[in-house]
PDB file of C-alpha atoms in Angstrom:
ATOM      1  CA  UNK A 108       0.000   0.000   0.000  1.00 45.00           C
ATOM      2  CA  UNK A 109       1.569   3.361  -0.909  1.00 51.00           C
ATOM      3  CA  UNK A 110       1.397   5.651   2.148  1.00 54.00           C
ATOM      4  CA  UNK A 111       3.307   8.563   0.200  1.00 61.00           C
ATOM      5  CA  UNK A 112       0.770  11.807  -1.115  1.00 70.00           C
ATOM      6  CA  UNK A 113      -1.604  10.402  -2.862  1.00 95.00           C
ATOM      7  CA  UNK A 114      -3.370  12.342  -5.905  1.00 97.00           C
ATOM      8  CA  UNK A 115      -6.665  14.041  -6.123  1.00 98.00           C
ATOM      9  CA  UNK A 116      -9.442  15.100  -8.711  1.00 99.00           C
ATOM     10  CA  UNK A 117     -10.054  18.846  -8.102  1.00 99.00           C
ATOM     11  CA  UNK A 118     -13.825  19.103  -9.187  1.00 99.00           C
ATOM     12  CA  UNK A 119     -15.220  22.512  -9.569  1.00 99.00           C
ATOM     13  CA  UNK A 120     -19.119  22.627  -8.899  1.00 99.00           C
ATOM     14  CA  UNK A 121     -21.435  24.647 -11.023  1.00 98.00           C
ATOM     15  CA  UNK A 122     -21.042  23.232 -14.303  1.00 98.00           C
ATOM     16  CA  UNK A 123     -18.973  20.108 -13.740  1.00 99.00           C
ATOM     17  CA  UNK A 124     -20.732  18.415 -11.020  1.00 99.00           C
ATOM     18  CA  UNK A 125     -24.031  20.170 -11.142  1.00 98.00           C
ATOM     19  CA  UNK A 126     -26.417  21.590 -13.860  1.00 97.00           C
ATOM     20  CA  UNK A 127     -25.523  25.483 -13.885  1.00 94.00           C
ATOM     21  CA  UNK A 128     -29.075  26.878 -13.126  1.00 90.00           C
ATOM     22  CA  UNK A 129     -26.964  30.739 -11.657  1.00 91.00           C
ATOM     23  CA  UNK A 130     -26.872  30.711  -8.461  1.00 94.00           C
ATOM     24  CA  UNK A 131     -28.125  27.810  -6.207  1.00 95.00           C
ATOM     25  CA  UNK A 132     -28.771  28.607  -2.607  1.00 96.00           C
ATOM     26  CA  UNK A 133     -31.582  26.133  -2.717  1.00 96.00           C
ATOM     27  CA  UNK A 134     -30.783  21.985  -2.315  1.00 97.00           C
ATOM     28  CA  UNK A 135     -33.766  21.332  -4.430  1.00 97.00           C
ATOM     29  CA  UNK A 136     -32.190  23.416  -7.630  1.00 96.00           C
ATOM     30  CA  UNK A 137     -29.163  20.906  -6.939  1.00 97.00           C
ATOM     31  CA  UNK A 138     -29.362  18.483 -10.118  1.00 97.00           C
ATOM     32  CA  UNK A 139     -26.446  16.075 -11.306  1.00 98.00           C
ATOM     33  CA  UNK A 140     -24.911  16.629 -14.210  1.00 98.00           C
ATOM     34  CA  UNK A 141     -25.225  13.563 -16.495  1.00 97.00           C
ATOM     35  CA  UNK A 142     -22.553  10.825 -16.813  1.00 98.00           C
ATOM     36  CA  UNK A 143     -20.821  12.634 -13.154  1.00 99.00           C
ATOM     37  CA  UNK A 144     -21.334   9.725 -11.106  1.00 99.00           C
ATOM     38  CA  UNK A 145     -19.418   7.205 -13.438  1.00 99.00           C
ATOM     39  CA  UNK A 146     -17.169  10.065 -14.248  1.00 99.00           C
ATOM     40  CA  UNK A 147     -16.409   9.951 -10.343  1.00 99.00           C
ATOM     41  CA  UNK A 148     -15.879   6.635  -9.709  1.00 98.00           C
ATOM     42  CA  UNK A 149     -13.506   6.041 -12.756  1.00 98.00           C
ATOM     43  CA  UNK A 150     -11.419   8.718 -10.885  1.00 98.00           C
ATOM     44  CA  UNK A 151     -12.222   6.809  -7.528  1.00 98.00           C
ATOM     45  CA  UNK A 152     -11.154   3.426  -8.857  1.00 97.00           C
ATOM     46  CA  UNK A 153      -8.227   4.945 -10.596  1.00 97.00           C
ATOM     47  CA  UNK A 154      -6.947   6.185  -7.056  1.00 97.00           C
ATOM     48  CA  UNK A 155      -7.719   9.898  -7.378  1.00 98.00           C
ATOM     49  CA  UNK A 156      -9.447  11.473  -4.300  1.00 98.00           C
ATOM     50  CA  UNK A 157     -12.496  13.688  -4.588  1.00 98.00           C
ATOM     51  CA  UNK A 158     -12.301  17.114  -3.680  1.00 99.00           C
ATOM     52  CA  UNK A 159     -15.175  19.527  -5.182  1.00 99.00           C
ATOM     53  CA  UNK A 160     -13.611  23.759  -5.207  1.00 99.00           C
ATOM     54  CA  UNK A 161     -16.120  26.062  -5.828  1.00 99.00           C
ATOM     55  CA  UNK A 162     -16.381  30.103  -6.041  1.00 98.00           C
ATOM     56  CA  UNK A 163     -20.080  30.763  -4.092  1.00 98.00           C
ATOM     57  CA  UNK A 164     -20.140  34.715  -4.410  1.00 97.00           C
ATOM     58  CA  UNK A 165     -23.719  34.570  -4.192  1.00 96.00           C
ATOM     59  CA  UNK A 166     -22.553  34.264  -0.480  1.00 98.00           C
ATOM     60  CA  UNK A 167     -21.023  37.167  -0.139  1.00 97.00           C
ATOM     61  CA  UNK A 168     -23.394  38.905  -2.361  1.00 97.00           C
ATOM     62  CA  UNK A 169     -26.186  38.346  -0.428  1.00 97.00           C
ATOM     63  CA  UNK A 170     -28.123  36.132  -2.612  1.00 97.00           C
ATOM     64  CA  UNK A 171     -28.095  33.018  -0.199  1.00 97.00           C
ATOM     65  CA  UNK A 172     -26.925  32.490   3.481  1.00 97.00           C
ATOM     66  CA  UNK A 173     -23.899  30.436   4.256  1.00 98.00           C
ATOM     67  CA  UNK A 174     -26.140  27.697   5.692  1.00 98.00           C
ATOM     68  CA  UNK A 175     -28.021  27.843   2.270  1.00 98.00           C
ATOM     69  CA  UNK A 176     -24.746  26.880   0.773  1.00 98.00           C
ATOM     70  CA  UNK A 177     -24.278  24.061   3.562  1.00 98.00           C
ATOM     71  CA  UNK A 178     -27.649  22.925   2.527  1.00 98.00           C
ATOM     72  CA  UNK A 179     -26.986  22.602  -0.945  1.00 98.00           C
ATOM     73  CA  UNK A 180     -23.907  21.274  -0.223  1.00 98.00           C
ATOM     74  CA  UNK A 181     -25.438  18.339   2.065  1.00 98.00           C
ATOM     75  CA  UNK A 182     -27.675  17.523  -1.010  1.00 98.00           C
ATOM     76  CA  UNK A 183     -24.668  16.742  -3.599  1.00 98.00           C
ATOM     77  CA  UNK A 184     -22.626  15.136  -0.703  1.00 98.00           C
ATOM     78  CA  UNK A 185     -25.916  12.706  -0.141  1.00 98.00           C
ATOM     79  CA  UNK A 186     -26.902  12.636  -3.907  1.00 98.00           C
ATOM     80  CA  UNK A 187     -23.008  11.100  -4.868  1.00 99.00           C
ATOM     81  CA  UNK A 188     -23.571   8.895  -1.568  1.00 98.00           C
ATOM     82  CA  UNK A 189     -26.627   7.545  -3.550  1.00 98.00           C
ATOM     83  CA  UNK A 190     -23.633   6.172  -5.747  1.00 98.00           C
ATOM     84  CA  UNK A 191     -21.435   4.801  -3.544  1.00 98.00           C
ATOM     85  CA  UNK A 192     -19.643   7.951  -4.091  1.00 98.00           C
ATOM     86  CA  UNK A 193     -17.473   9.958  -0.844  1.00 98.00           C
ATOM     87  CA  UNK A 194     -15.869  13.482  -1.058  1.00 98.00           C
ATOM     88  CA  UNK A 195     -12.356  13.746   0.216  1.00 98.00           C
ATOM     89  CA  UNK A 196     -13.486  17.427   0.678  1.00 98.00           C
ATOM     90  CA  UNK A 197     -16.048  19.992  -0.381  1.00 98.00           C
ATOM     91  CA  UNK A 198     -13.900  23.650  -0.302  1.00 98.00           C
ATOM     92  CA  UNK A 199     -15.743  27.131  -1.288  1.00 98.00           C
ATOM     93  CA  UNK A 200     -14.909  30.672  -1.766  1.00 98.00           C
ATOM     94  CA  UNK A 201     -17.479  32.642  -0.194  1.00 98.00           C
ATOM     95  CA  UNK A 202     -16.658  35.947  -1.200  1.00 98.00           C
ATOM     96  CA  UNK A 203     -17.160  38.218  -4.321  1.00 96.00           C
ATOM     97  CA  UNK A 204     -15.036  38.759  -7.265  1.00 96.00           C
ATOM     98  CA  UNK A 205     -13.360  42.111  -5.897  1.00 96.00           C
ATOM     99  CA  UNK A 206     -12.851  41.313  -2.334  1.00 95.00           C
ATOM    100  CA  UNK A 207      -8.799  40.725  -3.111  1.00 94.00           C
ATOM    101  CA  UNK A 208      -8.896  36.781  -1.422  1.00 97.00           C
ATOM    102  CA  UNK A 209      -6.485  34.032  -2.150  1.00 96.00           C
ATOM    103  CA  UNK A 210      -9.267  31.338  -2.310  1.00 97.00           C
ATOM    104  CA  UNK A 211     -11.358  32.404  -5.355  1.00 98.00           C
ATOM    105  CA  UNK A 212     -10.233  30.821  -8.072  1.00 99.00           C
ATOM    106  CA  UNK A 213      -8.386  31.916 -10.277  1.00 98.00           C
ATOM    107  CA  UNK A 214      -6.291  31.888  -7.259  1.00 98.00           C
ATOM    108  CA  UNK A 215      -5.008  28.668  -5.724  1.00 99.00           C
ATOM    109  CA  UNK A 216      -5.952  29.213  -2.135  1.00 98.00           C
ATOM    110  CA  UNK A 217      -8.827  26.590  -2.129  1.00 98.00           C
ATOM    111  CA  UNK A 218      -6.394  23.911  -4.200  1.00 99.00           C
ATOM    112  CA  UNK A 219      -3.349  24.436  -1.755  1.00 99.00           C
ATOM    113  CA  UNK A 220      -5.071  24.484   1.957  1.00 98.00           C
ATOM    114  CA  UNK A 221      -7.142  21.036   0.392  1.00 98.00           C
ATOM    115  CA  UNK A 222      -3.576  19.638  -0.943  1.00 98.00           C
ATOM    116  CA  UNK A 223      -1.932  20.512   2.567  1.00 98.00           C
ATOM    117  CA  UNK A 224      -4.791  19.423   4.811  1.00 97.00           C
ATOM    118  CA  UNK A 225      -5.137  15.947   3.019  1.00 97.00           C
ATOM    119  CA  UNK A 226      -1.194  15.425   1.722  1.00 97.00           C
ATOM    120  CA  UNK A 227      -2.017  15.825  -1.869  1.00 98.00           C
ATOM    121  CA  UNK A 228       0.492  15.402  -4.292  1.00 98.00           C
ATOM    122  CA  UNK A 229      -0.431  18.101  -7.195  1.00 98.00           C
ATOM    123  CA  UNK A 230       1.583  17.533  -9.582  1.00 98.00           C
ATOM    124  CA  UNK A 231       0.217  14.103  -9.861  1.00 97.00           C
ATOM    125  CA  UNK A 232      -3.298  15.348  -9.362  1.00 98.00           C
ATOM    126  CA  UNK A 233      -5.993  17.108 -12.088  1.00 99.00           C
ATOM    127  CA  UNK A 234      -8.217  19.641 -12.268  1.00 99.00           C
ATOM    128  CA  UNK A 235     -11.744  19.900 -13.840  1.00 99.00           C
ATOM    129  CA  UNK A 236     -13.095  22.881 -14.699  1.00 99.00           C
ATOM    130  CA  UNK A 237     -15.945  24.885 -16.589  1.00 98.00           C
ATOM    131  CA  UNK A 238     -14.296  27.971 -16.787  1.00 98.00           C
ATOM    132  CA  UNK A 239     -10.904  30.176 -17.668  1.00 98.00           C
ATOM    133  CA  UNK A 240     -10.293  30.611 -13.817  1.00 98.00           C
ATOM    134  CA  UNK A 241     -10.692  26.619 -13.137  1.00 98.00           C
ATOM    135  CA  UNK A 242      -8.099  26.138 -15.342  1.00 98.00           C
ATOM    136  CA  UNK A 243      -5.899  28.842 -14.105  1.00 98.00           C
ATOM    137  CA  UNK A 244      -6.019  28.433 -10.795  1.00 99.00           C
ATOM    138  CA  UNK A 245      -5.065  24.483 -10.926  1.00 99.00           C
ATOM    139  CA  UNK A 246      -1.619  25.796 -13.059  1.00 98.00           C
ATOM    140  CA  UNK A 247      -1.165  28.448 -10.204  1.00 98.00           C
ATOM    141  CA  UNK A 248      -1.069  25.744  -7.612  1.00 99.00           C
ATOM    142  CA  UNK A 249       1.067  22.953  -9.542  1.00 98.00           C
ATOM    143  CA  UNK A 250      -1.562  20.554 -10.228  1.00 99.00           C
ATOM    144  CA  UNK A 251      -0.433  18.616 -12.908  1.00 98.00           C
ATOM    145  CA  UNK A 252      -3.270  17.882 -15.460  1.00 98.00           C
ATOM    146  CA  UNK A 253      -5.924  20.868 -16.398  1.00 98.00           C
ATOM    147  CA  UNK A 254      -9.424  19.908 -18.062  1.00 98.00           C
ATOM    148  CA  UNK A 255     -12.206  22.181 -19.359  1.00 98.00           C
ATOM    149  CA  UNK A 256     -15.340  21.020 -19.586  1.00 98.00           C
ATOM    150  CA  UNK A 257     -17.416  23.395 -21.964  1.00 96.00           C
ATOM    151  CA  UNK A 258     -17.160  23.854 -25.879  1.00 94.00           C
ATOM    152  CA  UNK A 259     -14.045  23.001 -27.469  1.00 93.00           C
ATOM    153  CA  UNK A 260     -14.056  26.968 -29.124  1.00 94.00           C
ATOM    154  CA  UNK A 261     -14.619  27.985 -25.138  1.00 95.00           C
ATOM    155  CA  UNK A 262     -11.063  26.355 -24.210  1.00 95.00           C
ATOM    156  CA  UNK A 263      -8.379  27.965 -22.529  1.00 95.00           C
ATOM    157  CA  UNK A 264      -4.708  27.588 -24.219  1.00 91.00           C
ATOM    158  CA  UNK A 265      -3.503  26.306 -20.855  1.00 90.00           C
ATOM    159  CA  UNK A 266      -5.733  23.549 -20.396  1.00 97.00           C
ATOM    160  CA  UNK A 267      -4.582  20.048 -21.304  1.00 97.00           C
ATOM    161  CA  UNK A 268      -7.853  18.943 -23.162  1.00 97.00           C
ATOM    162  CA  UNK A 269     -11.417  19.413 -23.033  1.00 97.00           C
ATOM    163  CA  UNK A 270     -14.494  17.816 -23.317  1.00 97.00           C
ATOM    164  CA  UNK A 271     -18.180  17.969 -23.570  1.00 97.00           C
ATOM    165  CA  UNK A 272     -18.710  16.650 -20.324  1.00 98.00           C
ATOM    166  CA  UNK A 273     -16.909  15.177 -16.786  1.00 99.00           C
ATOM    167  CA  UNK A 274     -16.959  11.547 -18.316  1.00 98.00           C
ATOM    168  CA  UNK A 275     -15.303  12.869 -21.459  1.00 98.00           C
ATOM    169  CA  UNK A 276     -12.715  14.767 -20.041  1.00 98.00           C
ATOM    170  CA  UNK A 277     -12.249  11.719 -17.665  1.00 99.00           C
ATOM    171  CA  UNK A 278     -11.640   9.292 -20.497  1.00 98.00           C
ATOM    172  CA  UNK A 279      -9.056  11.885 -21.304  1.00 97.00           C
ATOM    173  CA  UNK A 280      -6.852  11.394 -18.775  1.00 98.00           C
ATOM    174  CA  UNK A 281      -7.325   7.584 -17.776  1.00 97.00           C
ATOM    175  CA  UNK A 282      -6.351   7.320 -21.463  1.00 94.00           C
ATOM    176  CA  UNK A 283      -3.247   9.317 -21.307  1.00 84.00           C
ATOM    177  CA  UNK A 284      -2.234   6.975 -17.938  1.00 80.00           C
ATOM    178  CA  UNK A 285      -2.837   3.506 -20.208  1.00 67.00           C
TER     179      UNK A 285
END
């Protein structure tokens, strides 16, 4: 058994995990994307931990309460447990875009205190990502593979491939470790 770092899946949330319905403050808005929980467990039973980073400004912009945001959470943490599905860790940015923070991406802040806390090995690790700042924020903190998952014309130059969905950009890597 290797007890060195082991390597993680950094899974942003609106987008990658979830159906992007603007801001969710409500558990019953909280739907799966499609093909995520396969996605997930490929990574799972490929030895990548789970950890889901997510930028909530509705938080700090007043749009939901931080116990909204523990609510919704709670619903995706017992929808993936519907699965057979665990989270190594569920990390969020609560504050808006101009408030000058380290944790919203695309800063690393959320990556690094989740790589430190659990002994994550990043360059080993990937990133998954719907936008620019997903994508930039896993090369700011050394993580060693960078996905979009949007429209190939939507892809930023310094991620490593892209798909239409999770699963896709999941087949992308396990292929590249074959």
């Amino acid at each position: 058994m290797n007890s060195g770092p082991k390597r993680a899946a950094f899974l942003d949330r609106d987008g990658v995990i979830n159906l992007d319905h603007g801001y969710i403050g409500r558990p019953e808005d909280f739907e799966l994307c499609p093909g995520v929980p396969e996605a997930l467990q490929r990574l799972r039973d490929n030895g990548f931990a789970l950890i889901v980073v997510t930028n909530q400004s509705g938080i700090g912009r007043g749009y939901f309460a931080e116990s909204d945001y523990q609510a919704v959470t709670q619903r995706m943490v017992s929808a993936l447990a519907g699965h057979g599905l665990e989270l190594a860790a569920v990390m969020h940015c609560p504050h808006t875009p101009d408030a000058g923070c380290t944790c919203r991406k695309p800063q690393p802040g959320l990556i690094l205190s989740a790589a430190a806390r659990l002994g994550i090995d990043l360059h080993r690790s990937a990133m998954f990502g719907d936008k620019t700042s997903d994508v930039t924020a896993g090369r700011a903190a050394g993580v060693g593979r960078c996905f979009f998952v949007g429209p190939a014309e939507q892809a930023p130059a310094g991620a490593d491939g892209h798909g239409a969905d999770l699963l896709s950009c999941v087949g992308l890597l396990l292929a590249d470790q074959a």
